[in-house]
């Protein structure tokens, strides 16, 4: 045997033994490879006095003499085998063990003994390394278990801290006398947060005992429907203790835990946890739910919240149901309705012009108006119909056992009732109502969905002219989505960089010469391009942006007109004013500030208001118009003939001009009725010494007829299209042949009222 041969075997031996991941396996491999390398019939590894591996006899049957005299070596007679020459080598430091080999007939030579010792040392090193790794693994696992235990302890402490903080928040809400619905929401939200975001529902009985229990608050994810929740709540209230029930809603097993709510030992409701099955059996969740049910009891026991229990389900201003009660009774009605007839219909009412009344007359008058509107709405309903106030000036009617036709009939009855004048603090006020009607569809199972469809229909009613009822159609959803997007874009555009003004000349029909311009706002949307005023003005009015936008129009156009008047001294400016503006208390002062700041003379400005804007709050409008008249500003009634068209307000209001709506002008050459109406408006203006302006003149027949009728002024594409500011001055100078400033001013002023 050569030295190179032994080195090769030692290398292989080291590779195989050290490559094992387990001490027992490494020892077994070491014994097997030692026997092979040394051509030995027997190989034994003894560690701490125990045989760990034995090749040739088996681990359970090595000769006792071999293991007893392992370190001594020598010759050993084994029956059935013969004489064995035994040799032993220690495994090295820190390892109390021996590698023993035995060979029949031929003893080991020096080099083989050297290799045996090398193998023993390598096995000792491998065992030490594996023991070190095993010790490190055990230590690491112990540390990981300890870390996990610490995390679990920390999470338990945090959970307890969250519970304490949530209960303190509830206590603060109760002690600070927050509204009862807000306290309920804090309780259900806090409890839901502690049960991994699963559903918490608060069910309360009617204090008067007349109505069935209602869902006062809910938070979190649901696993079952309201029917199961109500059943669980009823069970807890009947048993007067915490009850658990299994459910199988929403495709997964769940558990309802319901804890009763007591006030002065009287059952008033139940707090229900709607949990997945894996959480339902945990005693800690039952304890948490009981703690929160006690918080509901504390809130209801409080003297002030006892008195406020009715407010949880009714609007304190009007006495009508509130949104929570509406949704609950609507949910019940949908659940009980006949799928074949779909006999649940909802009407969504929004008041047109209420914000203007509120702004001009104050919140007290606005509140009284809402109370009167609620009374009129209730008078239009049957017994059993539910009326609710769900927002500032928004009302919802739920009709059971009523189809779409019945809903339209009720909606039109309400619209007619609301249209009549209201008398508040000795003043006459007007509002209108827009209504959206939606009947439950076969696929509808959710109260919020039905309410949303009626809301969408109501917005369509507003878009189509207000003061009307519109029935929901599925295609409306896309339209309302587009409108909401446009509303968001409009809010973002109020820096006015996207807006511009065009000016349409107002022409004397007698001379054909321009006497002034009307300012027209334009919106150039960065993605949509030009957006017509008919699409965004109503949105601006609904959102309140109109006041800011209207002030910008007035200020910009006044500054521009003042600049033009340096070359065209008599030029006059007409500017449209919204109902929100005329209702603003400081509006006359605001106009005076703009005139002073831009240098435009007051007599050169005419403000155009619609009939509807004037009639929303006639007394406030009259007061503001008188202040404007004292400033020297003139007033024009825009779109005359399309609104109230009352002779009394033309006599009583300080009005200088009426504008004939373009719809009458467009049809008067082929409609005797429209021609008669236009003639009547011109005659009325003449008798009241008011200037008349015809809008939308598109052809020469219309122009000729208006001249024959005696209409003074006109606008329209036949006369002049709206133009950009740089084009206005050249247009006027081309059409005014008299070159002197003074004569130009006289020429223009000749077309104004009273000239």
XYZ file of C-alpha atoms in Angstrom:
755
model
C 0.000 0.000 0.000
C 1.480 3.336 -1.008
C 1.295 6.721 0.658
C -0.633 8.176 -2.265
C -3.211 5.468 -1.938
C -3.829 6.319 1.737
C -4.100 10.042 1.016
C -6.756 9.338 -1.555
C -8.787 7.291 0.901
C -8.436 9.903 3.650
C -9.684 12.584 1.261
C -12.750 10.549 0.295
C -13.319 9.613 3.929
C -13.249 13.241 5.069
C -15.609 14.288 2.265
C -18.223 11.636 3.051
C -18.142 11.871 6.834
C -18.147 15.654 7.021
C -20.951 15.833 4.456
C -23.483 14.202 6.761
C -26.075 16.377 8.544
C -26.637 14.005 11.471
C -24.146 12.653 14.073
C -25.482 9.066 14.030
C -25.358 8.940 10.253
C -21.841 10.391 10.209
C -20.627 7.719 12.697
C -22.219 4.911 10.671
C -20.664 6.173 7.429
C -17.291 6.543 9.209
C -17.369 2.877 10.325
C -18.367 1.636 6.881
C -15.740 3.678 5.033
C -12.986 2.734 7.539
C -13.714 -0.988 6.996
C -13.652 -0.521 3.247
C -10.464 1.555 3.184
C -8.511 -0.821 5.445
C -9.940 -4.089 4.062
C -11.165 -4.869 7.581
C -13.872 -7.387 8.348
C -14.929 -5.426 11.422
C -15.185 -1.690 12.242
C -16.666 -0.331 15.449
C -17.204 3.235 16.750
C -17.534 3.532 20.503
C -18.587 6.897 21.991
C -18.935 7.428 25.743
C -18.776 3.696 26.342
C -21.587 2.869 23.942
C -21.313 1.243 20.537
C -22.665 3.787 18.034
C -21.814 1.839 14.884
C -20.573 -1.682 14.127
C -19.715 -3.112 10.710
C -19.342 -6.908 10.490
C -21.423 -7.916 13.517
C -24.249 -5.383 13.692
C -24.823 -2.732 16.301
C -26.687 -5.046 18.675
C -24.260 -8.003 18.507
C -20.553 -6.997 18.709
C -18.283 -9.304 20.744
C -18.056 -8.064 24.329
C -14.295 -8.588 24.349
C -13.916 -6.401 21.304
C -15.636 -3.439 22.944
C -14.128 -4.143 26.402
C -10.535 -4.220 25.189
C -10.971 -1.731 22.343
C -8.116 0.523 23.375
C -5.734 -2.383 24.141
C -5.720 -3.840 20.652
C -4.102 -7.236 19.991
C -5.472 -10.527 18.760
C -8.984 -11.666 19.563
C -10.408 -15.130 18.905
C -14.012 -14.923 17.724
C -15.872 -18.229 17.400
C -16.958 -18.882 13.845
C -14.645 -16.144 12.555
C -11.173 -16.913 13.769
C -8.379 -14.701 15.011
C -9.013 -10.974 14.592
C -6.160 -8.508 14.705
C -7.683 -5.426 16.385
C -6.442 -1.842 16.237
C -7.908 1.256 17.894
C -7.558 5.014 17.513
C -9.007 7.782 19.728
C -11.419 10.304 18.201
C -9.447 13.156 19.680
C -10.000 15.889 22.255
C -13.425 16.570 23.748
C -14.793 13.349 22.251
C -14.616 10.287 24.525
C -14.609 7.694 21.794
C -12.631 5.143 19.778
C -12.569 3.914 16.191
C -11.746 0.170 16.211
C -11.009 -2.011 13.178
C -10.259 -5.749 13.064
C -8.863 -7.849 10.253
C -8.571 -11.627 9.912
C -5.130 -13.164 9.409
C -3.121 -10.039 8.475
C -2.481 -7.199 10.932
C -2.362 -3.480 9.874
C 0.955 -2.155 8.671
C 2.362 1.193 9.786
C 0.839 3.259 6.982
C -2.566 1.665 7.571
C -2.298 2.435 11.269
C -1.446 6.016 10.354
C -4.521 6.186 8.135
C -6.688 4.674 10.925
C -5.547 7.410 13.311
C -6.235 10.018 10.625
C -9.729 8.641 10.099
C -10.398 8.688 13.856
C -9.276 12.311 14.101
C -11.439 13.264 11.130
C -14.456 11.511 12.658
C -13.815 13.303 15.940
C -13.672 16.640 14.109
C -16.885 15.842 12.253
C -18.696 14.847 15.448
C -17.491 17.991 17.186
C -18.684 20.100 14.266
C -22.068 18.394 14.144
C -22.485 18.757 17.893
C -21.564 22.403 17.646
C -24.118 22.880 14.852
C -26.722 20.945 16.796
C -26.080 23.035 19.883
C -26.369 26.192 17.808
C -29.595 24.930 16.232
C -31.081 24.121 19.611
C -30.007 27.497 20.930
C -31.391 29.241 17.853
C -34.717 27.443 18.129
C -34.869 28.289 21.811
C -34.203 31.934 21.012
C -36.814 31.861 18.241
C -39.352 30.321 20.604
C -38.508 32.940 23.161
C -38.812 35.703 20.552
C -42.166 34.300 19.406
C -43.370 34.154 22.968
C -42.276 37.740 23.456
C -44.100 38.778 20.266
C -47.234 36.969 21.379
C -46.958 38.590 24.782
C -46.375 41.976 23.159
C -49.362 41.460 20.850
C -51.496 40.471 23.813
C -50.362 43.627 25.644
C -51.072 45.694 22.539
C -54.507 44.093 22.140
C -55.253 44.854 25.753
C -53.983 48.394 25.239
C -56.206 48.777 22.155
C -59.154 47.548 24.166
C -58.430 50.031 26.951
C -57.908 52.895 24.486
C -61.111 52.048 22.610
C -63.123 51.880 25.812
C -61.633 55.219 26.894
C -62.605 56.737 23.535
C -66.157 55.505 24.033
C -66.186 56.917 27.555
C -64.998 60.297 26.257
C -67.710 60.259 23.589
C -70.376 59.502 26.207
C -69.118 62.092 28.683
C -68.831 64.793 26.002
C -72.461 64.163 24.980
C -71.686 63.287 21.377
C -74.742 62.443 19.239
C -75.972 58.941 19.985
C -75.455 57.656 16.398
C -71.811 58.780 16.599
C -71.339 56.889 19.892
C -72.898 53.771 18.378
C -70.528 53.990 15.417
C -67.517 54.404 17.725
C -68.583 51.301 19.667
C -69.148 49.061 16.624
C -66.032 50.360 14.891
C -63.894 49.830 17.993
C -65.231 46.323 18.579
C -64.705 45.418 14.922
C -61.105 46.571 15.125
C -60.494 44.176 18.003
C -61.976 41.142 16.201
C -59.769 41.411 13.131
C -62.154 43.718 11.272
C -65.131 41.342 11.245
C -68.694 42.537 11.475
C -70.194 44.131 14.574
C -73.879 45.058 14.423
C -75.879 46.959 17.032
C -79.596 46.125 17.084
C -81.873 48.297 19.230
C -85.539 48.110 20.075
C -87.882 51.035 19.480
C -88.157 53.051 22.741
C -91.889 53.426 22.177
C -92.291 49.718 21.421
C -94.216 50.501 18.218
C -91.643 49.565 15.574
C -89.567 46.362 15.224
C -85.912 46.405 16.323
C -83.662 48.339 13.961
C -79.989 48.152 13.087
C -78.600 51.294 14.702
C -74.967 50.838 13.606
C -72.744 48.381 11.806
C -69.047 48.100 11.022
C -66.688 45.501 9.539
C -66.901 42.573 7.124
C -70.015 40.443 6.973
C -70.372 36.653 6.799
C -74.177 36.492 6.930
C -77.236 38.594 6.118
C -79.367 40.848 8.307
C -81.990 38.175 8.873
C -79.450 35.971 10.678
C -78.176 38.985 12.642
C -81.694 39.847 13.806
C -82.334 36.225 14.799
C -79.130 36.150 16.869
C -79.972 39.463 18.499
C -83.473 38.267 19.359
C -82.019 35.102 20.937
C -79.664 37.102 23.165
C -82.440 39.499 24.184
C -84.760 36.588 25.012
C -82.087 34.690 27.000
C -80.671 37.834 28.648
C -77.176 36.401 28.227
C -74.488 35.914 25.583
C -75.546 33.361 22.958
C -73.660 31.749 20.049
C -75.192 30.512 16.811
C -73.597 28.948 13.749
C -74.345 30.379 10.307
C -73.589 29.378 6.760
C -73.913 32.679 4.978
C -71.797 33.937 2.077
C -70.447 30.471 1.255
C -68.517 29.961 4.512
C -69.369 28.742 7.991
C -69.562 31.469 10.557
C -70.578 32.144 14.143
C -72.822 34.839 15.561
C -72.067 35.910 19.113
C -74.794 38.149 20.531
C -74.604 39.974 23.853
C -77.717 41.641 25.301
C -77.806 45.374 25.995
C -79.597 46.359 29.194
C -80.709 49.684 30.603
C -81.997 49.609 34.171
C -82.315 45.821 33.907
C -84.508 46.190 30.825
C -83.430 44.603 27.530
C -83.130 47.341 24.910
C -81.059 45.636 22.242
C -78.160 43.372 21.409
C -74.606 43.750 20.151
C -73.870 41.038 17.581
C -70.457 39.861 16.354
C -70.584 38.302 12.880
C -67.404 36.158 12.892
C -65.845 33.348 10.850
C -65.947 29.936 12.514
C -62.248 29.984 13.486
C -62.869 32.915 15.830
C -66.297 32.091 17.187
C -65.258 29.654 19.897
C -62.636 31.899 21.468
C -63.748 32.955 24.940
C -61.814 36.206 24.603
C -64.089 37.439 21.811
C -67.144 36.789 23.963
C -65.551 38.804 26.748
C -64.733 41.641 24.326
C -68.289 41.696 22.976
C -69.735 41.731 26.482
C -67.485 44.670 27.395
C -68.699 46.646 24.394
C -72.329 45.741 25.021
C -71.848 47.248 28.479
C -70.580 50.430 26.808
C -73.800 50.607 24.792
C -75.694 50.214 28.060
C -73.705 53.049 29.629
C -74.401 55.309 26.667
C -78.115 54.590 26.779
C -78.246 54.928 30.542
C -76.853 58.423 30.395
C -79.644 60.924 31.049
C -78.997 62.934 27.914
C -78.665 59.948 25.600
C -81.869 58.407 26.978
C -83.637 61.541 25.796
C -81.767 61.333 22.480
C -82.846 57.772 21.613
C -85.522 59.081 19.294
C -82.926 61.252 17.571
C -81.031 58.094 16.680
C -83.835 57.243 14.272
C -85.467 60.592 13.463
C -84.329 63.933 12.121
C -84.492 66.436 15.007
C -85.382 69.362 12.739
C -88.298 67.932 10.773
C -89.333 64.931 12.864
C -89.074 62.702 9.793
C -87.126 59.441 9.779
C -83.364 59.816 9.370
C -81.090 57.915 6.994
C -80.400 55.072 9.447
C -84.090 54.345 10.011
C -84.875 54.753 6.310
C -82.208 52.244 5.272
C -83.378 49.793 7.881
C -87.081 49.889 6.954
C -86.145 49.901 3.259
C -83.978 46.812 3.805
C -86.899 45.097 5.513
C -89.313 46.112 2.754
C -86.982 44.742 0.070
C -86.600 41.481 1.971
C -90.352 41.095 2.333
C -91.311 42.276 -1.170
C -92.737 40.005 -3.814
C -89.980 39.285 -6.406
C -92.642 38.935 -9.094
C -94.124 42.410 -8.568
C -91.106 44.420 -7.255
C -93.565 46.584 -5.342
C -91.125 48.882 -3.534
C -90.560 52.343 -5.016
C -88.279 55.127 -3.766
C -88.535 58.848 -4.529
C -85.462 61.037 -3.974
C -86.327 64.739 -3.533
C -83.865 67.644 -3.699
C -84.923 71.250 -3.257
C -84.029 73.701 -6.017
C -83.106 77.130 -4.703
C -82.878 76.253 -1.022
C -79.207 77.264 -0.740
C -80.011 80.718 -2.101
C -82.766 81.174 0.484
C -80.463 79.937 3.226
C -77.682 82.309 2.148
C -79.912 85.371 1.789
C -82.328 84.915 4.694
C -80.208 83.033 7.215
C -80.234 79.569 8.738
C -83.280 80.200 10.911
C -85.414 80.896 7.869
C -83.799 77.940 6.109
C -84.639 75.605 9.002
C -88.235 76.824 9.088
C -88.482 76.295 5.329
C -87.270 72.691 5.731
C -89.868 72.055 8.424
C -92.637 73.413 6.192
C -91.415 71.370 3.227
C -91.430 68.238 5.414
C -95.029 68.959 6.393
C -96.081 69.345 2.766
C -94.287 66.159 1.759
C -95.994 64.216 4.560
C -99.385 65.553 3.469
C -98.888 63.968 0.039
C -98.302 60.440 1.397
C -100.462 57.477 2.392
C -100.462 55.918 5.821
C -97.562 53.485 5.924
C -95.366 55.409 3.479
C -92.047 56.504 5.008
C -90.616 59.996 4.554
C -87.040 60.729 5.629
C -84.680 63.654 5.583
C -81.302 62.315 4.470
C -79.288 65.504 3.931
C -79.390 69.278 4.105
C -82.255 69.798 1.625
C -82.708 66.183 0.508
C -85.683 63.966 1.303
C -86.475 60.348 0.447
C -89.894 58.704 0.252
C -90.338 54.920 0.444
C -93.559 53.527 -0.986
C -94.455 49.922 -0.228
C -96.894 48.026 -2.457
C -96.494 50.753 -5.062
C -95.217 50.480 -8.623
C -93.393 53.026 -10.765
C -96.592 54.744 -11.926
C -97.664 55.282 -8.319
C -94.217 56.665 -7.557
C -94.463 59.192 -10.405
C -97.914 60.268 -9.214
C -96.701 60.866 -5.659
C -93.562 62.667 -6.894
C -95.593 65.051 -9.059
C -97.965 65.687 -6.147
C -94.989 66.645 -3.955
C -93.487 68.859 -6.676
C -96.777 70.757 -7.021
C -97.106 71.156 -3.255
C -93.554 72.453 -2.810
C -93.915 74.915 -5.692
C -96.500 76.964 -3.810
C -95.086 80.010 -1.953
C -93.934 79.693 1.663
C -94.626 82.446 4.191
C -91.839 82.713 6.748
C -91.530 85.620 9.202
C -93.869 87.718 7.069
C -91.891 87.083 3.897
C -92.863 85.124 0.801
C -90.294 82.564 -0.371
C -90.189 80.125 -3.246
C -88.371 76.859 -3.848
C -88.924 74.008 -6.268
C -88.331 70.273 -6.028
C -86.594 67.834 -8.375
C -87.519 64.184 -7.947
C -85.933 60.895 -8.961
C -88.159 57.814 -8.993
C -86.746 54.269 -8.830
C -88.669 51.008 -8.524
C -87.007 47.929 -7.044
C -85.686 45.667 -9.772
C -85.624 41.851 -9.518
C -81.844 41.837 -9.029
C -81.912 44.455 -6.262
C -81.364 43.064 -2.764
C -79.745 46.076 -1.131
C -81.365 49.245 0.234
C -78.326 51.383 -0.541
C -78.456 50.313 -4.196
C -82.122 51.288 -4.568
C -81.464 54.592 -2.816
C -78.529 55.251 -5.147
C -80.600 54.652 -8.290
C -83.256 57.133 -7.132
C -80.492 59.654 -6.365
C -79.135 59.236 -9.904
C -82.612 59.828 -11.355
C -82.952 62.981 -9.237
C -79.730 64.393 -10.700
C -81.112 63.722 -14.159
C -84.234 65.674 -13.216
C -82.059 68.630 -12.236
C -80.152 68.432 -15.502
C -83.351 68.369 -17.537
C -84.646 71.605 -16.091
C -85.476 71.067 -12.415
C -88.911 71.110 -10.853
C -89.755 67.759 -12.451
C -89.770 64.003 -11.822
C -87.556 61.580 -13.744
C -87.684 57.775 -13.646
C -84.412 55.874 -13.260
C -82.998 54.078 -16.291
C -79.815 51.929 -16.189
C -78.109 54.146 -18.792
C -78.209 57.029 -16.302
C -75.410 55.485 -14.237
C -72.838 56.245 -16.907
C -74.173 59.789 -17.248
C -74.002 60.481 -13.524
C -70.504 59.007 -13.385
C -69.434 61.405 -16.136
C -71.120 64.265 -14.260
C -69.284 63.391 -11.040
C -66.000 63.355 -12.936
C -66.847 66.755 -14.415
C -67.675 68.050 -10.921
C -64.257 66.935 -9.679
C -62.572 68.558 -12.668
C -64.520 71.773 -12.033
C -63.368 71.911 -8.418
C -59.768 71.484 -9.537
C -60.151 74.161 -12.214
C -61.218 76.991 -9.917
C -57.812 78.624 -10.213
C -59.420 80.016 -13.421
C -56.477 79.152 -15.698
C -58.789 76.917 -17.734
C -61.541 79.571 -18.040
C -61.844 82.410 -20.481
C -64.456 84.953 -21.567
C -66.056 85.621 -24.913
C -68.271 88.579 -25.661
C -71.398 88.635 -27.837
C -72.447 92.065 -29.110
C -75.886 93.440 -28.284
C -77.204 95.247 -31.353
C -79.793 97.993 -31.827
C -82.407 96.477 -34.153
C -83.399 99.941 -35.342
C -79.922 101.090 -36.484
C -78.096 97.773 -36.789
C -75.256 99.156 -34.696
C -73.788 97.465 -31.583
C -74.368 99.182 -28.247
C -72.707 96.756 -25.851
C -71.617 93.189 -25.160
C -72.685 90.271 -22.981
C -69.881 88.417 -21.167
C -69.983 84.634 -21.737
C -67.812 82.225 -19.770
C -65.947 79.426 -21.550
C -64.207 76.378 -20.060
C -61.401 74.818 -22.062
C -60.875 71.468 -20.314
C -57.270 70.177 -20.704
C -58.491 66.689 -21.740
C -62.113 67.122 -22.873
C -61.604 70.353 -24.772
C -64.364 73.014 -24.685
C -67.133 72.202 -22.172
C -70.470 73.963 -22.881
C -71.811 76.200 -20.085
C -75.021 74.132 -20.142
C -72.986 71.206 -18.782
C -70.996 72.900 -16.020
C -73.002 75.912 -14.802
C -75.596 73.723 -13.035
C -72.778 71.741 -11.382
C -71.169 74.978 -10.235
C -74.493 76.062 -8.722
C -74.992 72.740 -6.897
C -71.494 72.765 -5.411
C -71.406 76.462 -4.506
C -68.488 77.131 -6.872
C -70.777 79.455 -8.824
C -70.245 82.372 -6.442
C -66.490 82.339 -6.850
C -66.809 81.756 -10.574
C -69.398 84.534 -11.044
C -67.278 87.059 -9.157
C -64.337 86.207 -11.411
C -66.505 86.728 -14.529
C -67.806 90.079 -13.262
C -64.361 91.336 -12.268
C -62.619 90.231 -15.487
C -65.332 91.514 -17.825
C -65.634 94.839 -15.964
C -61.891 95.392 -16.224
C -61.970 94.519 -19.941
C -64.990 96.745 -20.656
C -63.349 99.625 -18.809
C -60.320 99.267 -21.077
C -62.485 99.182 -24.241
C -64.362 102.293 -23.174
C -61.162 104.307 -23.615
C -61.687 103.895 -27.368
C -65.458 103.281 -27.272
C -66.729 105.472 -24.398
C -70.382 104.433 -24.625
C -69.850 100.659 -24.615
C -72.041 98.825 -22.086
C -71.553 95.444 -20.425
C -74.112 92.756 -19.556
C -73.120 90.057 -17.033
C -75.181 87.074 -15.851
C -75.767 86.702 -12.111
C -76.659 83.405 -10.430
C -79.298 82.886 -7.751
C -76.514 82.136 -5.254
C -74.950 85.534 -5.998
C -78.101 87.620 -5.694
C -78.846 85.840 -2.407
C -75.403 86.690 -0.998
C -75.761 89.387 1.669
C -72.720 91.360 0.485
C -73.518 91.142 -3.204
C -74.310 94.867 -3.738
C -71.170 95.834 -1.796
C -69.174 93.313 -3.848
C -70.426 94.882 -7.098
C -69.463 98.345 -5.808
C -65.965 97.096 -4.916
C -65.479 95.600 -8.391
C -66.673 98.777 -10.137
C -64.339 100.897 -8.014
C -61.438 98.527 -8.607
C -61.870 98.274 -12.400
C -62.957 101.837 -13.170
C -66.125 100.776 -14.987
C -68.943 103.328 -14.501
C -71.982 101.833 -12.786
C -74.383 103.018 -15.534
C -72.378 100.956 -18.053
C -73.141 97.687 -16.235
C -76.301 95.616 -16.607
C -76.721 92.508 -14.448
C -78.878 89.723 -15.915
C -80.924 87.569 -13.514
C -83.371 84.780 -14.261
C -86.967 84.947 -13.093
C -86.332 81.943 -10.836
C -83.440 83.697 -9.105
C -85.639 86.704 -8.366
C -88.494 84.623 -6.966
C -86.521 82.310 -4.647
C -86.517 85.000 -1.962
C -88.351 88.028 -3.386
C -87.778 90.292 -0.384
C -84.027 89.727 -0.295
C -83.857 90.144 -4.069
C -85.846 93.391 -3.903
C -83.548 94.778 -1.202
C -80.416 93.964 -3.192
C -81.831 95.296 -6.464
C -82.673 98.609 -4.794
C -79.098 98.888 -3.533
C -77.825 98.150 -7.047
C -80.181 100.802 -8.481
C -78.748 103.317 -5.990
C -75.292 102.449 -7.347
C -76.540 103.188 -10.873
C -76.348 99.562 -12.049
C -79.132 98.366 -14.366
C -80.976 95.049 -14.075
C -82.188 92.750 -16.838
C -84.559 89.772 -16.462
C -83.018 86.936 -18.487
C -85.031 84.227 -20.306
C -88.309 86.080 -19.691
C -91.354 83.908 -20.302
C -89.802 80.626 -19.128
C -90.359 81.052 -15.380
C -92.927 82.815 -13.226
C -93.549 85.618 -15.778
C -95.375 87.651 -13.175
C -96.472 91.173 -14.053
C -96.403 92.125 -10.349
C -92.694 91.512 -9.909
C -91.879 93.490 -13.066
C -93.782 96.407 -11.532
C -92.380 96.053 -8.032
C -88.754 95.180 -8.786
C -86.382 97.893 -10.047
C -85.957 96.239 -13.475
C -84.698 98.050 -16.580
C -84.765 95.371 -19.254
C -86.389 92.039 -20.213
C -84.732 89.486 -22.499
C -87.021 87.360 -24.665
C -85.915 83.712 -24.460
C -84.407 82.247 -27.634
C -86.911 79.369 -27.708
C -89.770 81.809 -28.435
C -87.739 83.723 -31.017
C -86.744 80.487 -32.790
C -90.349 79.357 -33.329
C -92.230 82.625 -33.752
C -91.999 82.586 -37.574
C -93.863 79.234 -37.657
C -95.834 79.240 -34.377
C -98.687 81.670 -33.859
C -98.551 81.081 -30.093
C -94.876 81.979 -29.855
C -95.377 85.040 -32.046
C -98.232 86.167 -29.803
C -96.078 85.662 -26.724
C -93.177 87.676 -28.192
C -95.572 90.494 -29.167
C -97.012 90.481 -25.633
C -93.555 90.727 -24.050
C -92.564 93.644 -26.320
C -95.854 95.440 -25.586
C -95.407 94.775 -21.859
C -91.904 96.230 -21.952
C -93.145 99.306 -23.815
C -95.961 99.914 -21.335
C -93.602 99.513 -18.357
C -90.870 101.607 -20.050
C -88.518 98.600 -20.125
C -86.002 97.879 -22.854
C -86.624 94.558 -24.682
C -83.820 92.334 -25.950
C -84.486 89.346 -28.226
C -82.051 86.436 -27.903
C -81.086 83.882 -30.540
C -81.852 85.807 -33.757
C -80.738 83.400 -36.484
C -82.391 84.561 -39.741
C -83.655 87.668 -41.482
C -87.353 86.710 -41.068
C -86.948 86.783 -37.302
C -85.063 90.086 -37.479
C -87.740 91.694 -39.673
C -90.581 90.493 -37.431
C -88.861 91.773 -34.282
C -88.287 95.195 -35.879
C -91.948 95.356 -36.887
C -93.017 94.460 -33.356
C -90.879 97.280 -31.972
C -88.278 95.208 -30.117
C -85.340 97.491 -29.285
C -82.261 95.288 -29.037
C -81.167 91.836 -30.141
C -78.493 89.156 -30.027
C -77.847 86.152 -32.214
C -75.568 84.590 -34.801
C -77.257 86.593 -37.580
C -76.111 89.821 -35.918
C -72.786 88.802 -34.328
C -71.302 85.615 -32.941
C -69.493 85.503 -29.562
C -65.940 86.714 -30.058
C -62.632 86.735 -28.248
C -61.519 89.947 -26.471
C -58.996 91.062 -29.152
C -61.768 91.049 -31.792
C -64.295 93.192 -29.909
C -62.797 96.691 -30.305
C -62.117 96.366 -34.055
C -65.671 95.042 -34.522
C -67.184 98.109 -32.796
C -64.947 100.650 -34.542
C -65.809 99.202 -37.988
C -69.521 99.564 -37.282
C -69.481 103.039 -35.744
C -68.891 105.545 -38.542
C -68.853 108.576 -36.251
C -65.237 108.998 -35.241
C -65.303 111.333 -32.268
C -65.282 109.798 -28.800
C -68.185 111.945 -27.623
C -70.368 111.163 -30.613
C -69.445 107.484 -30.339
C -70.582 107.489 -26.737
C -73.827 109.236 -27.674
C -74.372 106.750 -30.500
C -73.965 103.792 -28.145
C -75.937 105.279 -25.277
C -78.878 105.867 -27.588
C -79.644 102.155 -27.403
C -79.839 101.925 -23.593
C -83.094 101.890 -21.619
C -84.595 105.277 -21.089
C -82.419 106.901 -23.770
